[in-house]
DNA sequence: CTGTTAGCGCTTTCAT
DNA sequence: ATGAAAGCGCTAACAG
């Protein structure tokens, strides 16, 4: 029954014969061509792998990651690829999993510089595209200019402020939270965190503020609750901040809650800014950096599947709303 | 170089030889065993497939789907499986994609009774577990008793009301929105929608209300904005509703917004209930059905990978908060 | 339009 | 502890 190749190329066989074959197959309980054998023979799996970092299941709870994945999913859907999420848990066998995954290309969602799966990604020898960072030899990169964007939004957020603060993403893979004045950007091993800190630092410098006096509160997760509690702590400390630049709208939303709970005015007492222009930004009328993680997901998937492994700069915009001081009020 | 099987069973080869082999491999640029060949030979792919319905990319924007996926991801992570999302777009080749996907088992996130991928899932001949429905011969099922839960929350939401309404999930695969009094539950081809409508209908009957007088507003998507606009329409119609039971907390949140915008009181003028006990429910102090979609994702994945294909009833609880009338106020 | 042939790269079993 | 042989199920290429 060699001619059962009515499956793969329906055009190559007469409709009648094809029908007979399919019918016989159904009668015999043949489940169709075996995917493993097919991909062995064809040399491709029809599948795009997505590496999501240690906290895989958190990825689904994070609005930003979800938007990015939706973008990747769009492309997979269009091109008939499946989308494999590689469960990276932080355990030793992560690299092995990446080695063993049947994927034609890889998309990597932001990792730390020292993440042990990065060598595995390179060793895999498949086209790979990293989102945001770290840049990887031989792999593509899609990112906005985080430093420039942070500088721009920092300028607006910190304008007229004397004691700025930053609500930061995690600094290292342990994702511990902390409050540190003048935390050096270089201390962050997540490129996104590092670049945004550097940009906020630039902005402070532009305004004649000393970075050492800028308090950096590092959140271990990207969510309102923790940002709320860290902000509450910040507000209780001597020299309470009068401007808070967050790295996400979710964090900013938490900050807004804490500030209101403390009976303070936004932006009069404390200016706040977010990042991403998510629904939360609209809800709280936050000044934010607008970027489309969905488009970036699209770009990553497309580049990976096409093997276009260059560096792509994604667009961003500064969106000023009422959570920060206007030039007049700041003056 | 037959002995390169230092990869699979490190125990079966001396450490020295193994090191030499790996070293040589690195020098020759050998990327490690080919996944397709490995899975062909071993007869398993190390991969769990998740079918997410027509609107794949929406899945990532939907809090409920995300929680479910996180649950699936947990299990995959633990057991060393990859997780393949099968992009089902509504096009003709969907079934082919499912046939061709290299997965050891399938988890299916709620589909309509007449979804064309269901036969493909059965033909695939791999263990499959459906979440919520439809029940599929030979496949497992994990679900709460949606009808009973709807009856329970309907009883609370509609208590003391004279003109109840329902904010419903889509009724058919076209996902069109509509406003129809007394929409027959049987008209819904999504089992979840059908069962919940039936439960709300039961609740109305229990309270001596005529289902024909219950307005059912069908939302095409599970999100606040659309629920808000449909609720606004409901409130403007003659015989404005005095109780609204929604099928999700997101929808309920939209309803709350519309009700407040109309200058009405909750629950005095209009009682509102949600579903899922998501963060939105806490935020708006919504009466809701508490269930853990994450645990259900866990259960589906575990059952699928273990080939335990029975029907499992997941737990749910009615959680009464201030968005519905208390027995006294209703009386 | 249909039949035949060869081999994708691995792992399992058996023999040494 | 290591080597050899066989074959997983398919499809691309070629011959009829």
XYZ file of C-alpha atoms (C1' of nucleotides) in Angstrom:
694
model
C 0.000 0.000 0.000
C 2.814 2.271 -0.905
C 0.448 4.598 -2.627
C -1.066 5.787 0.632
C 0.478 9.071 -0.159
C -2.896 10.411 -0.825
C -2.303 12.046 2.532
C 0.549 14.359 1.819
C -0.073 15.434 -1.766
C -3.766 15.097 -2.494
C -3.017 16.561 -5.918
C -0.742 13.743 -6.905
C -3.404 11.107 -6.830
C -6.792 10.754 -8.426
C -9.733 11.724 -6.278
C -11.256 8.280 -6.647
C -8.193 6.392 -5.557
C -7.616 8.841 -2.774
C -11.103 8.301 -1.474
C -10.617 4.544 -1.604
C -7.357 4.780 0.274
C -8.736 7.054 2.955
C -11.714 4.825 3.320
C -9.604 1.726 3.724
C -7.439 3.582 6.227
C -10.465 4.494 8.273
C -11.661 0.892 8.188
C -8.294 -0.388 9.313
C -8.064 2.223 12.025
C -4.975 3.809 10.551
C -4.566 7.137 12.329
C -2.766 8.913 9.527
C 0.928 9.438 8.896
C 3.115 9.308 11.967
C 4.347 12.810 12.747
C 7.736 11.702 14.005
C 8.503 9.685 10.910
C 7.259 12.465 8.715
C 9.411 15.074 10.349
C 12.406 12.767 10.368
C 12.065 12.264 6.649
C 11.237 15.852 5.751
C 13.819 17.311 8.039
C 11.455 19.748 9.628
C 9.008 19.585 12.452
C 6.472 22.249 11.517
C 6.901 23.740 14.907
C 8.242 26.929 16.442
C 9.697 26.717 19.951
C 9.231 29.455 22.502
C 11.513 29.649 25.514
C 9.943 31.553 28.341
C 12.475 31.629 31.113
C 12.428 30.098 34.504
C 8.991 31.037 35.540
C 7.089 29.359 32.775
C 3.706 29.269 34.336
C 3.996 32.889 35.422
C 4.309 33.741 31.781
C 0.638 33.110 31.357
C -0.224 35.414 34.197
C 1.813 38.258 32.873
C -0.091 40.534 30.495
C 3.045 41.466 28.643
C 4.159 37.915 28.035
C 0.640 37.018 26.989
C 0.544 39.799 24.410
C 3.869 38.683 23.065
C 2.739 35.078 22.834
C -0.406 36.156 21.041
C 1.814 37.801 18.453
C 3.856 34.643 18.054
C 0.669 32.620 17.840
C -0.647 34.809 15.029
C 2.319 33.986 12.868
C 2.252 30.287 13.706
C -1.419 30.176 12.857
C -0.920 31.871 9.510
C 2.009 29.750 8.437
C 0.624 26.465 9.661
C 3.177 25.979 12.373
C 2.513 24.592 15.789
C 3.923 26.524 18.709
C 5.819 24.639 21.366
C 6.376 26.168 24.720
C 9.506 24.832 26.305
C 9.035 24.475 30.011
C 12.134 25.937 31.529
C 12.042 25.439 35.249
C 15.477 26.441 36.399
C 16.482 22.824 36.969
C 19.533 21.166 35.458
C 17.674 19.386 32.719
C 16.477 22.569 31.056
C 19.254 22.567 28.487
C 18.536 18.953 27.733
C 14.930 19.800 27.060
C 15.878 22.470 24.646
C 18.270 20.109 22.925
C 15.567 17.518 22.570
C 12.652 19.686 21.488
C 11.417 19.022 17.977
C 11.335 22.576 16.683
C 12.439 24.275 13.499
C 13.317 27.566 15.118
C 13.331 29.207 18.521
C 12.011 32.424 19.956
C 13.408 33.442 23.312
C 11.500 35.707 25.649
C 13.863 37.896 27.646
C 16.366 36.018 29.756
C 19.166 37.033 32.074
C 22.677 37.281 30.661
C 23.749 34.295 32.675
C 20.802 32.025 32.037
C 22.074 28.487 31.538
C 19.669 27.789 28.701
C 21.377 30.299 26.439
C 24.298 28.002 25.577
C 21.777 25.259 24.873
C 19.955 27.539 22.488
C 23.170 28.208 20.619
C 24.212 24.582 20.620
C 20.850 23.651 19.172
C 21.992 25.160 15.921
C 18.538 26.279 14.844
C 17.557 29.805 13.882
C 16.816 31.663 17.097
C 15.490 35.134 17.794
C 15.719 36.735 21.203
C 13.193 39.242 22.418
C 14.684 42.224 24.262
C 17.883 40.510 25.264
C 20.474 39.309 25.867
C 21.951 39.538 22.393
C 23.263 36.126 21.432
C 25.932 35.375 18.858
C 24.287 33.887 15.803
C 20.783 34.738 16.966
C 18.415 37.518 15.972
C 17.213 40.212 18.330
C 13.992 42.180 18.400
C 13.745 44.977 20.918
C 12.862 48.563 21.500
C 15.606 50.913 22.613
C 14.867 50.481 26.286
C 17.495 52.913 27.419
C 16.291 55.726 25.182
C 12.678 55.092 26.107
C 13.512 55.074 29.810
C 15.400 58.308 29.412
C 12.424 59.873 27.690
C 9.816 58.786 30.194
C 12.191 59.462 33.061
C 12.503 63.051 31.864
C 8.750 63.505 32.131
C 8.264 61.541 35.329
C 11.133 63.083 37.237
C 10.498 66.645 36.004
C 10.033 68.927 38.973
C 10.785 66.097 41.391
C 13.468 66.168 44.033
C 13.344 62.586 45.294
C 12.627 60.260 42.387
C 12.248 56.519 42.758
C 12.069 53.594 40.391
C 9.937 50.459 40.586
C 12.116 47.927 38.856
C 11.840 44.479 37.363
C 14.043 41.826 38.947
C 17.733 42.411 38.803
C 18.970 38.834 38.858
C 17.722 35.341 38.271
C 16.944 34.851 41.932
C 14.283 37.534 41.465
C 14.652 38.791 44.976
C 13.052 42.089 45.907
C 14.970 44.927 47.521
C 15.059 48.660 48.080
C 18.405 50.267 47.256
C 19.263 53.906 46.671
C 21.334 54.428 43.556
C 21.341 50.788 42.534
C 23.923 50.650 39.744
C 22.300 49.678 36.439
C 25.211 47.394 35.664
C 24.222 45.262 38.639
C 21.228 43.967 36.712
C 21.744 40.802 34.741
C 18.429 41.083 32.914
C 19.203 43.304 29.932
C 15.770 44.917 29.969
C 16.133 45.888 33.597
C 19.676 47.072 33.090
C 18.878 49.204 30.090
C 15.847 50.804 31.646
C 17.733 51.570 34.845
C 20.457 53.115 32.741
C 17.885 55.225 30.928
C 16.306 56.402 34.173
C 19.798 57.194 35.380
C 20.397 59.247 32.219
C 17.135 61.085 32.803
C 18.065 61.891 36.388
C 21.417 63.176 35.203
C 19.741 65.316 32.534
C 17.712 66.962 35.277
C 20.703 67.514 37.492
C 19.617 64.849 39.961
C 22.094 62.558 41.627
C 21.416 58.869 40.803
C 22.680 57.953 44.264
C 19.655 59.736 45.660
C 17.234 57.801 43.451
C 15.686 54.909 45.329
C 15.293 51.734 43.298
C 12.666 49.298 44.559
C 13.052 45.936 42.865
C 9.907 43.838 42.544
C 10.269 40.113 42.280
C 7.191 39.788 40.102
C 5.418 41.995 37.640
C 2.145 42.499 39.459
C 0.161 45.125 41.302
C 0.192 43.649 44.779
C 3.930 43.646 45.245
C 4.331 47.074 43.671
C 1.657 48.313 46.041
C 3.434 47.013 49.117
C 6.864 48.244 48.023
C 5.434 51.673 47.257
C 3.786 51.756 50.655
C 7.187 51.094 52.190
C 8.782 53.810 50.077
C 6.161 56.319 51.137
C 6.784 55.624 54.806
C 10.516 56.110 54.628
C 12.079 59.445 55.380
C 12.558 61.404 52.174
C 9.462 59.924 50.623
C 9.625 59.919 46.826
C 7.805 62.571 44.839
C 8.059 60.708 41.539
C 7.974 57.011 40.739
C 8.902 55.566 37.373
C 7.782 51.959 37.040
C 8.843 49.392 34.471
C 5.306 48.258 33.753
C 1.782 49.564 33.936
C 0.900 46.805 36.371
C 3.557 48.020 38.759
C 2.442 51.586 38.237
C -1.147 50.577 38.996
C 0.047 49.106 42.290
C 1.905 52.320 43.032
C -1.189 54.395 42.299
C -3.161 52.322 44.736
C -0.566 52.739 47.449
C -0.267 56.468 46.861
C -4.002 56.984 47.030
C -4.206 54.817 50.126
C -1.626 57.085 51.727
C -3.899 60.013 51.019
C -1.511 61.623 48.543
C -2.294 63.277 45.213
C -1.126 62.185 41.766
C 0.794 63.879 40.251
C 0.858 66.740 42.772
C 2.500 64.825 45.612
C 3.857 61.936 43.623
C 4.138 61.615 39.858
C 3.842 58.094 38.476
C 4.603 56.507 35.147
C 4.167 53.012 33.763
C 5.323 51.172 30.686
C 3.565 49.319 27.840
C 0.323 51.224 27.452
C -1.715 48.247 28.586
C -5.376 48.574 29.602
C -4.193 49.391 33.125
C -2.494 52.498 31.752
C -5.742 53.755 30.295
C -7.619 52.881 33.459
C -5.338 54.944 35.663
C -4.549 57.538 33.025
C -0.872 56.742 33.294
C 1.940 58.348 31.417
C 3.557 55.365 29.774
C 5.745 54.015 26.997
C 3.528 52.671 24.251
C 4.907 49.646 22.460
C 3.251 46.683 20.858
C 4.459 43.448 22.356
C 2.107 41.695 20.035
C 3.846 43.152 17.000
C 7.153 42.280 18.548
C 5.948 38.706 18.976
C 5.005 38.751 15.328
C 8.401 40.062 14.367
C 10.251 37.471 16.436
C 8.280 34.566 15.033
C 8.566 35.773 11.470
C 12.285 36.396 11.747
C 12.893 33.023 13.371
C 10.914 31.078 10.772
C 12.475 32.974 7.904
C 15.938 32.669 9.375
C 16.386 36.422 9.235
C 18.659 36.750 12.213
C 19.540 40.410 12.284
C 18.787 42.950 14.967
C 15.465 44.731 14.644
C 14.534 47.898 16.477
C 10.857 47.949 17.384
C 9.038 51.277 17.652
C 7.971 52.936 20.895
C 6.284 56.184 21.815
C 6.108 58.278 24.916
C 2.502 58.782 25.907
C 1.934 61.574 28.411
C -1.176 61.445 30.535
C -2.275 62.961 33.802
C -0.192 60.823 36.171
C 2.872 62.986 35.628
C 3.393 66.713 36.032
C 2.902 68.987 33.047
C 5.786 71.296 32.133
C 3.918 74.203 33.741
C 3.062 72.423 36.964
C 6.586 71.069 37.190
C 8.127 74.475 36.761
C 31.064 6.079 16.104
C 28.252 3.859 17.136
C 29.056 4.440 20.760
C 27.857 8.039 20.691
C 25.172 6.903 22.956
C 26.791 8.716 25.727
C 23.933 11.123 25.211
C 20.952 9.071 26.160
C 22.259 6.806 28.915
C 25.215 8.481 30.547
C 25.299 5.546 32.944
C 25.996 3.024 30.221
C 29.350 4.424 29.298
C 32.471 5.271 31.212
C 32.855 8.862 32.229
C 36.129 9.141 30.373
C 34.813 7.820 27.105
C 31.698 9.922 27.459
C 33.759 13.047 27.877
C 35.809 12.176 24.829
C 32.715 11.595 22.741
C 31.058 14.821 23.817
C 34.222 16.692 23.176
C 34.587 15.283 19.699
C 30.926 16.080 19.041
C 31.459 19.679 20.043
C 34.499 19.921 17.805
C 32.620 18.466 14.855
C 29.666 20.758 15.464
C 27.281 17.892 16.143
C 24.168 19.437 17.677
C 23.113 16.406 19.664
C 20.642 13.658 18.832
C 17.980 14.604 16.338
C 14.634 14.915 18.092
C 12.594 13.565 15.211
C 14.665 10.433 14.860
C 14.639 9.939 18.583
C 10.909 10.231 18.854
C 10.386 8.010 15.821
C 12.456 5.309 17.414
C 11.114 5.694 20.936
C 7.547 6.039 19.846
C 6.894 9.109 21.894
C 7.390 12.782 21.385
C 7.720 14.070 24.940
C 5.103 16.614 24.195
C 1.565 17.448 25.257
C -0.693 19.181 22.729
C -3.187 21.827 23.727
C -6.024 22.691 21.372
C -7.321 26.150 22.052
C -10.213 26.728 19.730
C -10.717 29.047 16.857
C -9.398 32.204 18.352
C -5.960 31.057 19.286
C -4.400 34.382 19.941
C -7.350 35.449 22.059
C -6.503 32.602 24.346
C -3.570 34.554 25.629
C -5.652 37.620 26.275
C -8.249 35.761 28.266
C -7.496 35.519 31.976
C -9.356 32.258 32.288
C -7.545 30.554 29.442
C -4.256 31.854 30.781
C -4.903 30.380 34.212
C -5.794 27.072 32.638
C -2.657 27.058 30.516
C -0.556 27.868 33.542
C -1.985 24.746 35.158
C -1.135 22.664 32.119
C 2.324 24.206 32.026
C 2.935 23.239 35.649
C 2.423 19.592 34.868
C 4.462 19.691 31.685
C 7.295 21.355 33.544
C 7.265 18.758 36.305
C 7.156 15.778 34.008
C 9.638 17.060 31.484
C 7.146 17.414 28.678
C 7.065 20.194 26.177
C 3.731 21.829 25.581
C 2.567 22.381 22.044
C -0.159 24.813 21.332
C -2.066 23.860 18.248
C -3.134 26.942 16.399
C -6.677 26.311 15.362
C -7.784 29.117 13.129
C -11.112 27.978 11.784
C -9.627 27.212 8.374
C -9.917 23.879 6.604
C -6.458 22.699 7.439
C -7.032 22.700 11.184
C -7.772 18.999 11.329
C -4.695 18.307 9.281
C -2.609 20.193 11.778
C -3.946 18.164 14.607
C -3.316 14.984 12.681
C 0.236 16.019 12.032
C 1.219 17.391 15.439
C 3.905 15.403 17.212
C 2.220 15.003 20.576
C 1.721 12.132 22.980
C -1.610 13.337 24.287
C -4.054 16.168 23.793
C -5.832 18.604 26.048
C -8.773 20.426 24.533
C -9.919 23.768 25.871
C -13.666 24.132 25.490
C -14.979 23.869 21.959
C -18.404 24.019 20.377
C -20.271 20.763 19.803
C -19.894 21.151 16.070
C -16.270 22.174 15.942
C -14.655 20.432 12.991
C -11.482 19.668 14.899
C -13.257 17.269 17.236
C -13.325 14.411 14.727
C -9.649 15.033 14.067
C -8.944 14.730 17.773
C -10.688 11.395 17.861
C -9.040 10.164 14.681
C -5.672 11.056 16.132
C -6.047 8.105 18.433
C -4.060 9.632 21.267
C -5.278 10.079 24.811
C -7.299 13.282 24.903
C -8.941 15.189 27.717
C -11.511 17.876 27.107
C -11.965 20.785 29.449
C -15.598 21.693 30.132
C -16.982 20.138 26.988
C -18.165 18.820 24.695
C -17.849 15.288 25.984
C -16.135 13.192 23.348
C -16.329 9.441 22.971
C -13.055 7.926 24.080
C -11.798 11.144 25.615
C -11.619 12.321 29.204
C -13.519 15.290 30.550
C -12.712 17.691 33.357
C -15.381 20.170 34.272
C -17.349 21.732 37.052
C -21.083 21.194 37.079
C -21.833 24.393 35.232
C -25.562 23.947 35.364
C -25.683 23.440 39.119
C -23.312 26.333 39.716
C -25.353 28.623 37.491
C -28.491 27.614 39.304
C -26.862 28.424 42.627
C -25.517 31.814 41.667
C -28.656 32.590 39.701
C -30.671 32.038 42.867
C -28.638 34.678 44.683
C -28.373 37.119 41.803
C -32.001 37.002 40.766
C -33.378 36.992 44.321
C -35.767 39.886 44.739
C -35.431 40.824 41.089
C -38.289 41.139 38.660
C -36.431 41.658 35.410
C -33.279 39.552 35.432
C -30.788 39.499 32.595
C -27.818 37.363 31.657
C -24.508 38.389 30.119
C -23.598 35.305 28.155
C -20.596 33.819 26.437
C -20.960 33.231 22.698
C -23.670 30.871 21.634
C -22.199 29.571 18.403
C -18.921 29.392 16.594
C -19.611 32.596 14.718
C -19.409 34.324 18.107
C -21.897 36.959 17.122
C -23.337 39.196 19.804
C -27.052 39.645 20.313
C -29.749 40.580 22.794
C -32.607 38.098 22.982
C -35.252 37.652 25.651
C -35.653 34.057 26.735
C -32.897 32.728 24.498
C -33.344 28.942 24.701
C -30.322 27.313 26.345
C -30.433 24.543 23.769
C -29.632 27.089 21.084
C -26.075 27.317 22.374
C -23.567 25.011 20.780
C -20.858 25.751 23.307
C -21.567 23.338 26.157
C -20.379 25.770 28.809
C -22.714 28.466 27.558
C -25.571 26.009 27.189
C -25.203 24.561 30.653
C -24.894 27.903 32.352
C -27.909 29.268 30.518
C -29.805 26.169 31.571
C -28.764 26.741 35.181
C -29.813 30.392 35.096
C -33.081 29.221 33.587
C -33.493 26.744 36.461
C -32.807 29.524 38.948
C -35.378 31.793 37.351
C -37.901 28.966 37.469
C -37.095 28.319 41.142
C -37.945 31.936 41.864
C -41.159 31.826 39.865
C -39.758 33.986 37.095
C -40.568 33.340 33.465
C -37.444 32.591 31.412
C -39.079 34.284 28.452
C -38.830 37.523 30.390
C -35.129 37.073 31.075
C -33.034 39.042 28.621
C -29.918 37.263 27.418
C -27.175 39.505 26.077
C -24.569 37.462 24.241
C -21.052 38.891 24.165
C -18.791 37.893 21.340
C -15.704 38.133 23.511
C -14.937 37.719 27.165
C -13.905 41.250 28.016
C -15.050 44.301 29.912
C -15.543 46.695 27.039
C -18.159 44.695 25.206
C -19.989 43.770 28.411
C -20.006 47.446 29.299
C -21.578 48.448 26.013
C -24.153 45.655 26.022
C -25.101 46.493 29.599
C -25.481 50.131 28.652
C -27.889 49.067 25.931
C -29.809 46.861 28.354
C -30.159 49.709 30.829
C -31.589 51.998 28.184
C -34.265 49.595 27.034
C -37.725 49.683 28.477
C -37.984 47.235 31.369
C -34.400 47.789 32.370
C -32.928 44.779 34.213
C -32.647 44.816 37.991
C -30.254 41.854 38.155
C -27.500 40.739 35.811
C -25.797 37.369 36.021
C -22.622 37.276 33.957
C -20.615 34.254 32.864
C -17.292 35.759 33.872
C -15.916 38.331 36.271
C -14.594 40.323 33.342
C -18.057 40.648 31.920
C -19.418 41.497 35.345
C -16.760 44.178 35.731
C -17.938 45.712 32.469
C -21.509 45.594 33.717
C -20.538 47.301 36.965
C -18.916 50.081 35.031
C -21.991 50.580 32.867
C -24.329 50.513 35.834
C -22.304 53.068 37.731
C -22.041 55.231 34.631
C -25.821 55.163 34.432
C -25.960 56.512 37.967
C -27.515 53.364 39.396
C -26.723 51.569 42.642
C -25.373 48.045 43.066
C -27.064 45.937 44.271
C -29.979 48.258 45.125
C -30.972 49.091 41.571
C -29.185 46.270 39.815
C -27.610 43.181 41.341
C -24.585 41.790 39.524
C -22.694 38.527 39.684
C -19.612 37.233 37.940
C -17.900 33.879 37.579
C -14.406 32.541 38.393
C -13.372 34.602 41.392
C -10.617 36.280 39.460
C -8.863 39.423 40.737
C -11.612 41.464 39.078
C -14.134 39.821 41.393
C -12.247 40.957 44.464
C -11.759 44.413 42.999
C -15.461 44.966 42.467
C -16.561 42.862 45.418
C -18.543 40.620 43.115
C -20.629 37.653 44.070
C -19.093 34.925 41.969
C -18.478 31.230 41.408
C -15.059 30.329 42.723
C -13.252 27.653 40.758
C -9.606 27.043 40.037
C -8.943 26.910 36.340
C -5.341 26.377 37.166
C -6.137 23.208 39.064
C -8.366 22.147 36.228
C -5.481 22.683 33.824
C -3.396 20.518 36.114
C -6.057 17.850 36.152
C -6.453 17.824 32.375
C -2.747 17.552 31.719
C -2.230 14.855 34.319
C -5.164 12.828 33.076
C -4.082 13.139 29.462
C -0.490 12.116 30.119
C -1.530 9.240 32.351
C -4.187 8.122 29.916
C -6.827 8.319 32.632
C -9.730 9.197 30.412
C -12.672 9.258 32.773
C -14.913 12.155 33.644
C -13.759 14.282 36.540
C -15.939 16.758 38.375
C -13.949 19.771 39.520
C -15.005 21.648 42.649
C -16.734 25.013 42.714
C -18.095 27.276 45.425
C -20.602 30.062 45.510
C -18.997 33.170 46.929
C -21.446 35.848 48.002
C -20.233 39.415 48.171
C -21.833 42.835 48.133
C -22.786 42.975 44.461
C -25.937 40.964 45.027
C -28.836 41.505 47.416
C -28.751 39.881 50.828
C -31.720 37.703 51.772
C -33.060 40.536 53.937
C -32.673 43.258 51.342
C -34.169 40.985 48.710
C -37.166 40.219 50.842
C -0.865 9.111 -12.922
C 1.084 5.169 -10.096
C 4.757 1.679 -8.309
C 9.459 0.899 -6.391
C 13.574 1.949 -3.863
C 16.381 3.898 -0.600
C 17.417 6.017 3.543
C 16.291 10.117 7.178
C 19.131 9.376 12.523
C 18.337 7.224 16.094
C 17.860 3.428 19.884
C 17.108 -1.269 21.415
C 18.524 -5.811 21.573
C 21.758 -9.082 21.310
C 26.358 -10.665 21.168
C 30.814 -10.131 22.461
C 31.619 -2.102 29.209
C 31.333 -1.794 24.316
C 30.239 -3.076 19.195
C 26.947 -4.583 15.484
C 22.548 -5.071 13.289
C 17.937 -4.140 12.509
C 14.195 -1.290 11.784
C 10.839 2.695 13.688
C 7.230 4.937 9.394
C 7.636 7.821 6.265
C 8.530 10.526 1.691
C 11.592 12.199 -2.260
C 13.240 10.758 -6.323
C 12.979 8.150 -9.974
C 11.111 4.699 -13.221
C 7.404 3.007 -15.474
